[in-house]
Short mmCIF file of C-alpha atoms in Angstrom, two decimals:
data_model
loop_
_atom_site.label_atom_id
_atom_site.label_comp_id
_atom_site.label_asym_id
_atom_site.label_seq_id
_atom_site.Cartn_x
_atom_site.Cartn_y
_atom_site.Cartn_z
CA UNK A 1 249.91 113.23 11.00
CA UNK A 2 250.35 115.92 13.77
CA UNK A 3 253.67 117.50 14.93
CA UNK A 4 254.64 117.42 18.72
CA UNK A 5 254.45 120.26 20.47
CA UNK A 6 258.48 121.04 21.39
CA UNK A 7 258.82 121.40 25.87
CA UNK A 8 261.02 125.10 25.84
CA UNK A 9 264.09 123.42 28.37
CA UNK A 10 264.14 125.88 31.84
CA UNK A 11 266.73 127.03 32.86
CA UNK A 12 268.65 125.56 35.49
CA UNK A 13 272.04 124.40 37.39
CA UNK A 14 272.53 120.91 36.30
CA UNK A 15 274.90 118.26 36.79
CA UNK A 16 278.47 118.69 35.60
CA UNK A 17 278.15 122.18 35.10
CA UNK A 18 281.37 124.25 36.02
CA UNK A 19 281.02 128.19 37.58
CA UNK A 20 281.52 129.68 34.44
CA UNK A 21 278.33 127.75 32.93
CA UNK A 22 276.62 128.77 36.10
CA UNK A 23 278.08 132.53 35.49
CA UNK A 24 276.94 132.39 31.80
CA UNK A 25 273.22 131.09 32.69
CA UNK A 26 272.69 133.74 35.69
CA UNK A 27 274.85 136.68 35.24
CA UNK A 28 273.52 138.29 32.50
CA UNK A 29 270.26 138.97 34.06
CA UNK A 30 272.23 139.57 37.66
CA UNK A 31 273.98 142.40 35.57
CA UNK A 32 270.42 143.44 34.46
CA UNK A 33 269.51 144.34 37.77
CA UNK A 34 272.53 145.86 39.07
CA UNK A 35 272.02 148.17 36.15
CA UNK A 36 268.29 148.79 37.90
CA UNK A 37 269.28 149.07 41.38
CA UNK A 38 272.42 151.64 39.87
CA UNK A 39 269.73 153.93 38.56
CA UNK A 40 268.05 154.18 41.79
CA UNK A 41 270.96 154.80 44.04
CA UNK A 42 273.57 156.77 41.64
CA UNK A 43 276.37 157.43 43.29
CA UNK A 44 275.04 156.95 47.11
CA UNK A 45 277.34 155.06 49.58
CA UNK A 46 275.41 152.30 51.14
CA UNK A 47 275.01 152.22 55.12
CA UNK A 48 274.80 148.49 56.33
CA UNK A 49 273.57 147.88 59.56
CA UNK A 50 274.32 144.32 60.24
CA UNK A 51 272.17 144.04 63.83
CA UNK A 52 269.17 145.00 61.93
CA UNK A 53 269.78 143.46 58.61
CA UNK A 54 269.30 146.43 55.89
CA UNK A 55 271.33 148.71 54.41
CA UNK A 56 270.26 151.93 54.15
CA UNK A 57 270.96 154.62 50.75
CA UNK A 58 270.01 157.96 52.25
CA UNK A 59 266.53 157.43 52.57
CA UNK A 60 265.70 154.19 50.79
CA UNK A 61 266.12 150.89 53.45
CA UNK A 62 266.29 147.48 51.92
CA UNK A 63 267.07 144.25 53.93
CA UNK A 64 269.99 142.12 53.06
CA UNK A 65 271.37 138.70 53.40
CA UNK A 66 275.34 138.60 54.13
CA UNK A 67 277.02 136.13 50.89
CA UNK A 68 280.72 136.95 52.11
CA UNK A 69 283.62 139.69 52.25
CA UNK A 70 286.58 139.92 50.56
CA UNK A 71 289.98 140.43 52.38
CA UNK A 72 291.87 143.05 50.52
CA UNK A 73 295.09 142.17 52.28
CA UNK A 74 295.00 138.63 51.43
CA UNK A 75 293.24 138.75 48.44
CA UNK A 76 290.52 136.09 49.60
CA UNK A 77 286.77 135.29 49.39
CA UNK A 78 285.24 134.36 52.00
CA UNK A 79 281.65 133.07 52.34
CA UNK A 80 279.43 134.00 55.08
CA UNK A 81 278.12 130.01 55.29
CA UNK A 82 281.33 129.73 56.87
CA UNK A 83 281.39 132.22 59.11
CA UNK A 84 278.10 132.58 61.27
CA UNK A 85 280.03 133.25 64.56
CA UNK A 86 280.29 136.94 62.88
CA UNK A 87 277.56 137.50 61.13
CA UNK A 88 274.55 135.37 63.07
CA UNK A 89 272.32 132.59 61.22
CA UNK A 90 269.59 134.76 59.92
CA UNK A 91 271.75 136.84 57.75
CA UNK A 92 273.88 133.67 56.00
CA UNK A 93 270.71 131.19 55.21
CA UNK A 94 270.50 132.49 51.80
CA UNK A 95 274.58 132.01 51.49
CA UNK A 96 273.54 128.46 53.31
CA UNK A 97 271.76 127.69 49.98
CA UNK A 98 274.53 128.64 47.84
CA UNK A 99 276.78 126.50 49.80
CA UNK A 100 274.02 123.55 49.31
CA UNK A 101 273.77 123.93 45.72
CA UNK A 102 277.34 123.92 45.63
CA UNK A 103 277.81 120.70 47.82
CA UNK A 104 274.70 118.98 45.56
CA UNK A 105 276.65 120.22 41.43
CA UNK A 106 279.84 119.65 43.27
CA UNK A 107 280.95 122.94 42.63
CA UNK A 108 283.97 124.42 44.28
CA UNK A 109 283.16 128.01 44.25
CA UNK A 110 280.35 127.91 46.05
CA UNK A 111 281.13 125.02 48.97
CA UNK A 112 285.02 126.11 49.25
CA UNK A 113 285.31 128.44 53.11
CA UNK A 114 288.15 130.41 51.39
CA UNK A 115 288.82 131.03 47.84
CA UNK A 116 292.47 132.68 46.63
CA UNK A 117 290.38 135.55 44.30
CA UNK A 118 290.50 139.42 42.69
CA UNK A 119 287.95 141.70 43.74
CA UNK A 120 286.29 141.36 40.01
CA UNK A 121 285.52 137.27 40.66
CA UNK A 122 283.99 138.26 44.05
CA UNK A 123 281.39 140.11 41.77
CA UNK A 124 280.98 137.39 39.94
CA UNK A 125 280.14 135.22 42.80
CA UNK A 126 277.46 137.66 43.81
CA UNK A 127 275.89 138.43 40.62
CA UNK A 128 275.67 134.33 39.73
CA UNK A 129 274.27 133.60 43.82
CA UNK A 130 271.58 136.58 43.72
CA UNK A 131 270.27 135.80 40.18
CA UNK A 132 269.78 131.62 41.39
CA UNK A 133 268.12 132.86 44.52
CA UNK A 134 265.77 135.43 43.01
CA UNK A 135 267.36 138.84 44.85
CA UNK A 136 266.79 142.14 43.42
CA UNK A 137 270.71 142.78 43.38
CA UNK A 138 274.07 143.22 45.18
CA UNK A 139 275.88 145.67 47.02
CA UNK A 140 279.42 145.78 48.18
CA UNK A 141 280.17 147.65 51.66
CA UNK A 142 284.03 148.61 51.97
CA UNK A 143 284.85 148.26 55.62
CA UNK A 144 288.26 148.62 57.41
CA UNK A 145 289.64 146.63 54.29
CA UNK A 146 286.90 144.34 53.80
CA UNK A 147 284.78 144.32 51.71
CA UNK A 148 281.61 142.50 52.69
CA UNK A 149 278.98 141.72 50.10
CA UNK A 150 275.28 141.67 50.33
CA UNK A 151 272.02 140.71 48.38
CA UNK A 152 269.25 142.91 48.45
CA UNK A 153 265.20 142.92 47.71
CA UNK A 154 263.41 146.02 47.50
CA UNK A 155 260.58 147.05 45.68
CA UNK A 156 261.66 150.48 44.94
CA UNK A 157 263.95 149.46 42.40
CA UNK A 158 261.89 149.53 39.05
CA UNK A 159 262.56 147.58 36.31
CA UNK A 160 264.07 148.86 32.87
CA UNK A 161 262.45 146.24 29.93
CA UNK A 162 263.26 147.51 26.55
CA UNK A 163 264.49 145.86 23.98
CA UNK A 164 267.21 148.54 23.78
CA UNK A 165 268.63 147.47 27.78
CA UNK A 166 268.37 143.59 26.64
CA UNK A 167 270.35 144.18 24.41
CA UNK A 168 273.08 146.44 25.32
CA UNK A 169 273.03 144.22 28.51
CA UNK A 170 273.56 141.47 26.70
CA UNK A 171 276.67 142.64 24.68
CA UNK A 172 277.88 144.41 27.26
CA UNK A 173 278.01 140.67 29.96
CA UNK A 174 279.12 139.14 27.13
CA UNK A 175 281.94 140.97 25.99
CA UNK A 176 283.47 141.79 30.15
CA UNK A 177 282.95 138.36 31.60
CA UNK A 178 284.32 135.05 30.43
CA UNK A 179 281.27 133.43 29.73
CA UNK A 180 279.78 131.02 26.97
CA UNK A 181 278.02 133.45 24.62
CA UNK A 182 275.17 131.46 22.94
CA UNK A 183 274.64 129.74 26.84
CA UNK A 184 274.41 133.18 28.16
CA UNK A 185 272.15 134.15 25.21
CA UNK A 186 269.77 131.82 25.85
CA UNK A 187 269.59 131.96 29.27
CA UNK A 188 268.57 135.81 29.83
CA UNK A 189 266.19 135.52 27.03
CA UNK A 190 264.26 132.73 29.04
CA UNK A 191 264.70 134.17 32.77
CA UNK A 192 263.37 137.48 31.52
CA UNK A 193 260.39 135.54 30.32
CA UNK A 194 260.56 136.40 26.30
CA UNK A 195 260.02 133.72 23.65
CA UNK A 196 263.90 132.04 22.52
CA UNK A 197 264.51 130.98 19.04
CA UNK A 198 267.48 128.54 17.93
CA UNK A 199 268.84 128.74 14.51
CA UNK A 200 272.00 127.03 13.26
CA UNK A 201 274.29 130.41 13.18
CA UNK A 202 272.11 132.55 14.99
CA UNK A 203 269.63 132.77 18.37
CA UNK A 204 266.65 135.09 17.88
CA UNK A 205 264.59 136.85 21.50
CA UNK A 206 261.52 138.59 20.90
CA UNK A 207 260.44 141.00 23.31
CA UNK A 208 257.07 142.08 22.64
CA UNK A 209 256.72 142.74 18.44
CA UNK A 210 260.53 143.14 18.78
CA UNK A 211 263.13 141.45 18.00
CA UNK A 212 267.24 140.79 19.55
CA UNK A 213 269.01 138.65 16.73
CA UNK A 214 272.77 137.31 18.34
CA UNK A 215 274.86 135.99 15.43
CA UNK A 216 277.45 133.24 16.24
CA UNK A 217 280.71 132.02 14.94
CA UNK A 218 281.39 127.95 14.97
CA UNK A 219 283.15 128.34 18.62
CA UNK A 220 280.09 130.22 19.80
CA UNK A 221 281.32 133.52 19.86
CA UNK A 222 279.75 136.30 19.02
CA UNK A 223 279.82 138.05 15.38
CA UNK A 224 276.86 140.62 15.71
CA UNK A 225 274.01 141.69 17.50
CA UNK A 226 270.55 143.14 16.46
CA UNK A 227 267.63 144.70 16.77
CA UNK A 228 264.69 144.89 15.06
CA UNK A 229 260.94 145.53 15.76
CA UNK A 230 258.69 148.28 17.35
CA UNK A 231 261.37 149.56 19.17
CA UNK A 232 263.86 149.58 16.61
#
């Protein structure tokens, strides 16, 4: 008798899942990198030049895609899918693909024009579309009361893998964004490419010969985190 091999499930938007499922799958890792690209800029004020498509931190020039701006005065998202008269086509295709994920999960925050929202959801519309489409980060440019939000790539933004930043990323998404813990859990231990190990009370990630232990209550919230293992 032989014991079947058990397919890990990928992460993935799937049908019926509502923004914050999306937010808990994505945003941990999207905080991940913000946390890189932070370390490489400090506190430098971006320069975005929109007619060449980069934004510029003293020296260091990534490109961008446009997602959308946020109107202080009204208090409003708005996506750059819907506004191409302003911005051109080549800088809203990758909001273009939000807006078709959105129209294919029926999902309202990413297919709605205008959404009634504070500054701290626009973030979380950023950090959820540039971890789906594989950017390096986000950036917000303030602008004559605007604030206009953009994805970047750049390889000069290194990577930080220890077990000590999965972790204190973890706790840290986890505890400022309402999310589903054990989804979120999962979900970062998987896109960062580490093994993921379900137990009835608890989800284990090992990193290396390390390991991240995330205790649960019933309701899936979180009782403890820790860490164990060669980098303990």
């Amino acid at each position: 008798m032989f014991k079947l091999k058990t397919i890990e499930k990928e992460i993935a938007i799937e049908e019926g899942d509502s923004f914050k499922t999306i937010l808990s799958k994505y945003g941990a890792l999207a905080l991940d990198k913000q946390e890189n690209l932070s370390e490489l800029i400090g506190e430098t004020i971006g320069d975005l030049d929109i007619e060449n498509a980069v934004i510029s931190f003293n020296d260091i020039e990534m490109p961008v895609q446009i997602l959308g701006f946020y109107s202080q005065d009204l208090n409003q998202w708005a996506w750059a899918w819907d506004n191409e008269d302003i911005f051109g086509k080549d800088l809203i295709l990758s909001a273009l693909e939000i807006k078709e994920i959105g129209d294919k999960f029926e999902v309202p925050e990413f297919n709605s024009p205008l959404i009634q929202a504070d500054f701290d959801f626009c973030h979380t519309i950023a950090m959820a579309s540039t971890s789906i489409l594989g950017f390096d980060g986000y950036y917000a440019v303030s602008d004559d009361g605007l604030d206009i939000f953009v994805a970047v790539k750049s390889d000069s933004i290194e990577e930080n893998n220890s077990v000590e930043k999965f972790r204190d990323t973890f706790y840290t998404f986890q505890k400022n964004f309402n999310v589903f813990p054990k989804v979120a859990f999962e979900a970062y231990t998987k896109l960062k490419g580490y093994s993921f190990k379900p137990h009835d009370e608890f989800y284990l990630a090992k990193i290396g010969e390390a390991r991240v232990m995330a205790g649960f209550t019933e309701r899936g919230n979180i009782t403890r985190i820790l860490m164990f293992g060669d980098e303990e």
